[in-house]
Coordinates of C-alpha atoms and ligand atoms in Angstrom, one line a residue:
M1462 CA 46.5 33.0 -172.2
K1463 CA 45.7 33.5 -168.6
E1464 CA 48.4 32.9 -166.1
T1465 CA 46.4 30.1 -164.4
A1466 CA 46.4 28.1 -167.6
L1467 CA 50.2 28.3 -167.8
R1468 CA 50.8 27.4 -164.2
I1469 CA 52.7 24.2 -163.7
P1470 CA 52.5 22.9 -160.1
V1471 CA 55.2 20.9 -158.4
A1472 CA 52.7 18.0 -157.7
R1473 CA 49.2 17.0 -158.5
P1474 CA 47.4 13.8 -157.5
V1475 CA 45.9 11.7 -160.2
M1476 CA 42.7 9.9 -159.2
G1477 CA 41.3 7.1 -161.4
E1478 CA 37.9 5.5 -161.8
A1479 CA 38.7 2.7 -159.3
E1480 CA 39.3 5.2 -156.5
A1481 CA 35.9 6.9 -157.2
R1482 CA 34.1 3.5 -157.5
Y1483 CA 35.6 2.1 -154.3
A1484 CA 35.1 5.3 -152.3
L1485 CA 31.5 5.5 -153.4
D1486 CA 31.0 1.8 -152.5
A1487 CA 32.5 2.5 -149.0
I1488 CA 30.1 5.5 -148.6
R1489 CA 27.0 3.6 -149.8
S1490 CA 27.9 0.6 -147.6
G1491 CA 27.7 2.9 -144.5
W1492 CA 31.2 1.8 -143.4
I1493 CA 32.7 5.2 -143.6
S1494 CA 34.6 5.2 -140.3
S1495 CA 37.7 3.0 -139.5
I1496 CA 36.1 -0.4 -139.7
G1497 CA 35.4 -1.9 -143.1
R1498 CA 36.7 -4.2 -145.8
Y1499 CA 38.7 -1.5 -147.6
V1500 CA 40.9 -1.0 -144.6
N1501 CA 41.7 -4.7 -144.4
E1502 CA 42.2 -5.0 -148.2
F1503 CA 44.4 -1.9 -148.5
E1504 CA 46.6 -3.1 -145.6
G1505 CA 46.9 -6.6 -147.0
A1506 CA 47.5 -5.4 -150.6
F1507 CA 50.1 -2.8 -149.7
A1508 CA 52.0 -5.2 -147.3
A1509 CA 52.0 -7.8 -150.1
Y1510 CA 53.3 -5.2 -152.6
C1511 CA 56.2 -4.5 -150.2
G1512 CA 56.8 -8.2 -149.6
V1513 CA 56.0 -8.2 -145.9
K1514 CA 53.4 -9.9 -143.7
H1515 CA 51.6 -7.0 -142.0
G1516 CA 50.3 -3.6 -142.8
V1517 CA 48.8 -1.3 -140.2
T1518 CA 47.1 1.8 -141.5
T1519 CA 47.3 5.1 -139.7
S1520 CA 45.9 8.6 -140.1
N1521 CA 49.1 9.9 -141.6
G1522 CA 52.8 9.2 -142.0
T1523 CA 53.9 11.3 -139.0
V1524 CA 51.8 9.2 -136.6
A1525 CA 53.0 6.0 -138.3
L1526 CA 56.5 7.1 -137.2
H1527 CA 55.3 8.0 -133.7
L1528 CA 53.5 4.7 -133.4
A1529 CA 56.5 2.7 -134.7
L1530 CA 58.8 4.4 -132.1
R1531 CA 56.3 3.9 -129.3
T1532 CA 55.7 0.2 -130.2
L1533 CA 59.5 -0.3 -130.2
G1534 CA 59.5 1.0 -126.7
V1535 CA 61.3 4.3 -127.2
R1536 CA 61.0 6.4 -123.9
E1537 CA 62.0 9.6 -122.3
D1538 CA 65.8 10.5 -122.7
D1539 CA 66.3 7.7 -125.3
E1540 CA 68.2 8.8 -128.4
V1541 CA 67.3 8.0 -132.0
I1542 CA 69.5 8.7 -134.9
V1543 CA 68.0 10.6 -137.8
P1544 CA 69.5 12.2 -141.0
D1545 CA 70.0 16.0 -140.7
L1546 CA 68.3 16.6 -144.1
T1547 CA 64.7 15.4 -144.0
F1548 CA 61.2 16.5 -143.3
I1549 CA 60.5 17.8 -139.8
A1550 CA 58.0 14.9 -139.1
V1551 CA 61.0 12.6 -138.5
P1552 CA 62.6 14.4 -135.5
N1553 CA 59.2 15.5 -134.2
A1554 CA 58.0 11.9 -133.9
V1555 CA 61.0 11.2 -131.7
H1556 CA 60.4 14.4 -129.7
Y1557 CA 56.7 13.4 -129.0
L1558 CA 58.1 10.6 -126.8
R1559 CA 60.4 13.0 -125.0
A1560 CA 63.3 11.2 -126.6
R1561 CA 66.1 13.0 -128.4
P1562 CA 66.7 13.0 -132.2
V1563 CA 70.4 12.8 -132.8
L1564 CA 71.4 14.3 -136.1
V1565 CA 73.8 12.7 -138.6
D1566 CA 75.1 14.3 -141.8
C1567 CA 74.1 12.9 -145.2
D1568 CA 76.1 11.2 -148.0
P1569 CA 76.9 13.7 -150.8
L1570 CA 75.9 11.2 -153.5
T1571 CA 72.8 9.5 -152.2
W1572 CA 71.6 12.5 -150.1
C1573 CA 70.6 9.9 -147.4
L1574 CA 72.0 9.2 -143.9
D1575 CA 75.8 8.6 -144.2
P1576 CA 76.4 5.3 -142.5
E1577 CA 80.0 6.1 -141.9
L1578 CA 79.1 8.9 -139.6
V1579 CA 76.6 7.0 -137.5
A1580 CA 79.1 5.2 -135.2
A1581 CA 80.5 8.5 -133.8
K1582 CA 76.9 9.5 -132.7
I1583 CA 76.1 6.3 -130.8
S1584 CA 75.9 6.7 -127.0
P1585 CA 74.7 4.4 -124.2
R1586 CA 71.2 6.0 -124.7
T1587 CA 70.9 5.3 -128.4
R1588 CA 68.0 3.0 -129.2
G1589 CA 67.7 3.0 -132.9
I1590 CA 68.1 4.6 -136.3
I1591 CA 65.5 6.1 -138.6
A1592 CA 66.8 5.4 -142.2
V1593 CA 64.9 7.9 -144.5
H1594 CA 64.8 7.0 -148.2
S1595 CA 65.0 10.6 -149.2
Y1596 CA 63.6 12.1 -152.4
G1597 CA 62.9 8.7 -153.9
G1598 CA 66.4 7.6 -153.1
V1599 CA 67.6 4.5 -151.2
C1600 CA 69.7 4.3 -148.0
D1601 CA 72.8 2.0 -148.0
M1602 CA 70.9 -0.6 -145.9
D1603 CA 73.7 -3.2 -145.6
A1604 CA 75.9 -0.6 -144.0
I1605 CA 73.2 0.7 -141.7
R1606 CA 72.2 -2.9 -140.7
R1607 CA 75.9 -3.7 -139.9
I1608 CA 76.0 -0.8 -137.4
S1609 CA 72.6 -1.5 -135.9
D1610 CA 73.4 -5.2 -135.4
A1611 CA 76.8 -4.4 -133.9
N1612 CA 75.1 -2.0 -131.4
G1613 CA 71.8 -3.7 -130.7
L1614 CA 69.8 -0.9 -132.3
F1615 CA 66.4 -1.1 -134.1
V1616 CA 66.1 0.3 -137.6
I1617 CA 62.9 2.0 -138.9
E1618 CA 62.8 2.7 -142.6
D1619 CA 61.0 5.9 -143.4
A1620 CA 59.9 5.2 -147.0
A1621 CA 57.3 8.1 -147.1
E1622 CA 59.1 9.4 -150.2
A1623 CA 60.0 6.1 -151.9
H1624 CA 57.1 3.8 -152.4
G1625 CA 58.2 1.0 -154.7
A1626 CA 61.9 1.7 -154.6
T1627 CA 64.1 -1.5 -154.2
Y1628 CA 67.3 -2.5 -152.6
Q1629 CA 68.9 -5.8 -153.7
G1630 CA 65.6 -6.6 -155.4
R1631 CA 63.4 -6.1 -152.3
R1632 CA 61.1 -3.2 -151.8
V1633 CA 62.0 -0.5 -149.3
G1634 CA 60.0 -0.4 -146.1
G1635 CA 60.3 -4.2 -145.8
L1636 CA 64.1 -4.4 -145.2
A1637 CA 64.3 -3.5 -141.5
D1638 CA 62.3 -4.0 -138.2
V1639 CA 59.5 -1.7 -139.4
G1640 CA 58.8 0.5 -142.4
I1641 CA 56.6 3.5 -142.5
F1642 CA 54.8 5.2 -145.4
S1643 CA 52.8 8.4 -146.0
F1644 CA 49.9 8.7 -148.4
Y1645 CA 49.7 12.5 -148.2
G1646 CA 48.5 14.3 -151.4
N1647 CA 51.9 14.8 -152.9
K1648 CA 53.3 11.3 -152.2
I1649 CA 53.6 8.5 -154.9
I1650 CA 50.2 7.1 -153.9
T1651 CA 47.7 9.1 -151.8
T1652 CA 44.7 8.7 -149.6
G1653 CA 44.4 12.5 -149.1
E1654 CA 45.9 12.1 -145.6
G1655 CA 47.1 8.7 -144.5
G1656 CA 49.9 6.4 -143.5
M1657 CA 51.0 2.8 -142.9
L1658 CA 53.4 0.9 -140.9
I1659 CA 54.6 -2.4 -142.3
T1660 CA 56.4 -5.3 -140.6
N1661 CA 57.1 -9.0 -140.6
D1662 CA 56.9 -9.2 -136.8
D1663 CA 53.5 -10.6 -135.6
L1664 CA 53.8 -9.3 -132.1
F1665 CA 54.9 -5.8 -133.3
A1666 CA 51.9 -5.6 -135.6
E1667 CA 49.5 -6.7 -132.9
R1668 CA 50.9 -4.2 -130.4
A1669 CA 50.8 -1.3 -133.0
R1670 CA 47.1 -2.2 -133.8
F1671 CA 46.4 -2.1 -130.0
L1672 CA 48.1 1.3 -129.4
K1673 CA 46.6 3.0 -132.5
D1674 CA 43.1 2.2 -131.2
H1675 CA 43.2 3.8 -127.8
A1676 CA 45.1 0.8 -126.3
M1677 CA 41.7 -0.8 -125.6
S1678 CA 41.8 -4.3 -124.1
R1679 CA 40.7 -7.1 -126.5
E1680 CA 38.9 -8.9 -123.6
H1681 CA 37.2 -5.9 -121.8
R1682 CA 35.7 -3.1 -123.9
Y1683 CA 36.5 0.3 -122.5
V1684 CA 39.3 -1.0 -120.4
H1685 CA 42.6 0.6 -121.4
P1686 CA 45.7 -0.9 -119.7
E1687 CA 47.9 2.0 -121.0
V1688 CA 47.6 5.3 -122.8
G1689 CA 47.1 4.8 -126.5
Y1690 CA 46.1 6.9 -129.5
N1691 CA 43.4 7.3 -132.1
Y1692 CA 45.6 6.9 -135.2
R1693 CA 43.1 5.1 -137.4
M1694 CA 42.5 5.5 -141.1
T1695 CA 38.9 5.6 -142.4
N1696 CA 37.5 3.0 -144.8
V1697 CA 36.8 5.7 -147.4
Q1698 CA 40.5 6.7 -147.3
A1699 CA 41.6 3.1 -147.6
A1700 CA 39.2 2.6 -150.6
I1701 CA 41.0 5.5 -152.3
G1702 CA 44.3 3.9 -151.4
L1703 CA 43.4 0.6 -152.8
G1704 CA 42.4 2.2 -156.1
Q1705 CA 45.7 4.1 -156.1
L1706 CA 47.7 1.0 -155.4
E1707 CA 46.3 -0.7 -158.4
Q1708 CA 47.9 2.0 -160.5
I1709 CA 51.3 2.2 -158.7
D1710 CA 53.2 0.4 -161.5
S1711 CA 52.0 2.8 -164.2
F1712 CA 52.6 5.8 -161.8
L1713 CA 56.2 4.7 -161.2
E1714 CA 56.7 4.2 -164.9
A1715 CA 55.4 7.6 -165.8
R1716 CA 57.6 9.1 -163.0
D1717 CA 60.6 7.2 -164.4
R1718 CA 60.0 8.6 -167.8
I1719 CA 59.8 12.2 -166.4
A1720 CA 63.1 11.7 -164.5
R1721 CA 64.8 10.4 -167.6
R1722 CA 63.6 13.4 -169.7
Y1723 CA 64.7 15.9 -167.0
R1724 CA 68.1 14.2 -166.8
E1725 CA 68.5 14.3 -170.5
R1726 CA 67.5 18.0 -170.8
L1727 CA 69.4 19.3 -167.7
G1728 CA 72.3 16.9 -167.4
S1729 CA 74.5 18.9 -169.9
L1730 CA 74.1 22.2 -168.0
P1731 CA 77.3 22.8 -166.1
G1732 CA 76.8 22.7 -162.3
I1733 CA 73.6 20.6 -162.3
T1734 CA 73.9 17.2 -160.7
F1735 CA 71.5 14.4 -159.6
Q1736 CA 71.0 11.9 -156.8
E1737 CA 72.8 8.6 -157.0
M1738 CA 71.9 5.2 -155.7
P1739 CA 73.9 2.7 -153.6
T1740 CA 74.9 -0.5 -155.5
R1741 CA 72.0 -2.8 -156.4
A1742 CA 69.4 -0.2 -155.4
R1743 CA 66.7 1.2 -157.6
G1744 CA 65.2 4.5 -156.6
V1745 CA 61.9 6.0 -157.7
C1746 CA 61.1 9.5 -158.9
W1747 CA 59.0 11.1 -156.1
I1748 CA 59.6 14.7 -156.8
F1749 CA 62.3 15.3 -159.3
S1750 CA 65.4 16.7 -157.5
C1751 CA 68.6 18.2 -158.6
L1752 CA 71.4 20.3 -157.2
I1753 CA 72.4 23.7 -158.6
G1754 CA 76.1 23.7 -157.7
D1755 CA 78.2 26.6 -156.8
D1756 CA 79.9 26.2 -160.2
A1757 CA 76.6 26.9 -162.0
P1758 CA 76.3 30.4 -163.6
V1759 CA 73.2 31.2 -161.4
S1760 CA 72.1 30.3 -157.9
R1761 CA 69.4 27.8 -156.9
D1762 CA 67.3 30.7 -155.6
R1763 CA 67.6 32.6 -158.9
V1764 CA 66.3 29.5 -160.7
I1765 CA 63.3 29.3 -158.3
E1766 CA 62.6 33.0 -158.8
H1767 CA 62.8 32.8 -162.6
L1768 CA 60.6 29.8 -162.8
A1769 CA 58.0 31.4 -160.4
Q1770 CA 57.9 34.5 -162.6
N1771 CA 57.0 32.2 -165.5
G1772 CA 54.3 30.2 -163.7
V1773 CA 56.3 27.2 -162.8
E1774 CA 56.1 26.1 -159.1
T1775 CA 59.3 24.6 -157.6
R1776 CA 60.4 23.8 -154.1
P1777 CA 63.8 24.2 -152.4
F1778 CA 65.0 21.2 -150.5
F1779 CA 64.1 20.8 -146.8
V1780 CA 65.8 23.1 -144.3
S1781 CA 68.5 21.1 -142.4
L1782 CA 67.2 20.0 -139.0
H1783 CA 70.2 21.6 -137.3
D1784 CA 68.9 24.9 -138.7
Q1785 CA 65.3 24.4 -137.3
P1786 CA 64.5 26.3 -134.1
P1787 CA 63.5 23.3 -132.1
Y1788 CA 66.6 21.3 -133.0
R1789 CA 69.1 24.1 -133.5
E1790 CA 72.8 23.2 -133.3
P1791 CA 76.0 24.7 -134.6
D1792 CA 76.7 23.6 -138.2
G1793 CA 78.6 20.3 -138.0
Y1794 CA 76.7 19.1 -141.0
P1795 CA 78.5 20.4 -144.1
I1796 CA 76.8 18.0 -146.7
S1797 CA 73.3 18.5 -145.4
S1798 CA 73.9 22.3 -145.3
R1799 CA 75.1 22.3 -148.9
L1800 CA 72.2 20.1 -150.1
A1801 CA 69.7 22.3 -148.4
R1802 CA 71.3 25.4 -150.1
Q1803 CA 71.6 23.8 -153.6
G1804 CA 68.7 21.4 -153.8
L1805 CA 65.8 22.1 -156.1
N1806 CA 62.5 20.1 -156.7
L1807 CA 60.9 20.4 -160.1
P1808 CA 57.3 19.7 -161.2
T1809 CA 56.7 16.0 -161.1
A1810 CA 53.2 14.8 -161.7
V1811 CA 52.2 11.6 -163.3
N1812 CA 50.2 13.6 -165.9
L1813 CA 52.9 16.2 -166.5
S1814 CA 53.1 16.5 -170.3
D1815 CA 56.3 16.5 -172.3
E1816 CA 55.5 20.0 -173.4
E1817 CA 55.2 21.2 -169.8
L1818 CA 58.4 19.5 -168.9
D1819 CA 60.3 20.9 -171.9
R1820 CA 59.0 24.3 -171.0
V1821 CA 60.4 24.0 -167.5
C1822 CA 63.8 22.8 -168.9
G1823 CA 63.8 25.6 -171.5
L1824 CA 63.3 28.2 -168.8
I1825 CA 66.2 26.8 -166.8
A1826 CA 68.5 26.4 -169.8
A1827 CA 67.9 30.1 -170.7
L1828 CA 69.5 31.1 -167.5
W1829 CA 72.7 29.2 -168.5
L1830 CA 73.1 31.2 -171.8
P1831 CA 75.7 33.9 -171.7
A1832 CA 74.1 37.3 -170.8
Ligands
PLP3109 C1 55.7 13.2 -145.9 C2 56.7 12.6 -145.0 C3 56.4 12.2 -143.7 C4 55.1 12.5 -143.0 O1 54.0 12.1 -143.6 P1 52.6 12.8 -143.4 O2 51.6 11.9 -143.9 O3 52.6 14.1 -144.0 O4 52.4 13.0 -141.9 C5 57.3 11.5 -142.9 N1 58.6 11.4 -143.3 C6 59.0 11.8 -144.5 C7 60.4 11.6 -145.0 C8 58.1 12.5 -145.4 O5 58.5 12.9 -146.6

C-alpha cells in the first residue's frame, strides 16, 4: 500500500449534503457576500443552540475575540487575564488594542485557567478575564464568576475548542458576558474560516454589529463616527455553517465515541493521563488529548516521532504563552510548562474508523512494551 493510503490526519472536516445544497443555493441566489438569509439563519440557529439571544458572525474566531474586547471598551494599557496555555490568537486579540495580556497558570486537572491564581494577577488596570475552554474542556465558571464579580471584571468565554460543551446544564459560550467561537477547518463545526460572538446583551450585540461593519452610521450611509472593521462572514460560509450545525449532535456523539475508545485503549498504559472536568461540567472531544507523563517509559516527542514514521499525524500541545517571543516571561508557570511538554493531540475526525484508531493505539502501546 502507498504511504498516502495509510496516512491518518489529526483532523479532517466532514461536509454533508445540506452544506453543499445550502452553499449552492446561496451562490445561485446571487447573495454571495455578507448580506443574505443564511447569515441571519446561522446566527439565529447557533445562538439558539447555545441558549442565548444574539449571534454575530465574524470572518474568523480571532477577530471575534478582538471585536468582543473592543466592544467591551478595552483600551491601551488595560490588562486582560488569559491562561498561559492556549492558542496565540487569545493574547494577540488583546495586543491588537494595545492592551496587555496578563498570563495565569493552568489547573493541572482541567488544563484550563486556574481560578485560584487569578486574584494575585489583578491590578487597578485589569478589565476582564478571557476564560478559554481548552481542548474541549470546561473552565470552573462559578469560581471565575466569583472573582470577576468581586472585582468588577468582564468575562469573555473563548469556546473556540468546545462547541456544545456544558456547565451546569448550560452550553458554554452563553455563561458569561460574551462568548466567542471559531469555525476554522479543524474545529467541531466549520465554515472554512469563520467565527461568531454570542451574547444575551442587546446593546452589546448592536454595537458589535456596528463595529464589525466599518462602524457605519445607521442614519447616514458612509458616515463613520469611529474607526470600525470589516469582520463580516459571507452568506456562502454561513450556508455551510448552517448545514454543519444541523449535524452537530451526531458529530459530538461520534467524537465522544472516539474519546471513549482512546481512553479504553490508552488508559492502562502507565504515565498516560487525560483531561478532567469541573463538577457538573460535560466536555466535548475537540481533538483527543492526553499527557505522556515523565513516569512513562518514553517521552511525548518520541511518541510523536514514532507515529509520524508510521503515517500517523499528531500535534504537540500549544507552546506556553510565556515562551512565545512577543509575550516572553521567566517561567512562573509550572503547570502550563509541564502540559506544553507532555501534551499530545491524536487523530480525531468524525469519520475516523475504529480500525484507524486501533492502529494509532497499537503503535503507541508498542512503545510501552519492554525493549
Ligand atoms: C482556533 C482558536 C481561536 C481562533 O480562531 P480562528 O478562527 O482560527 O481565528 C481562538 N481561540 C482559541 C482557543 C482557538 O483554539
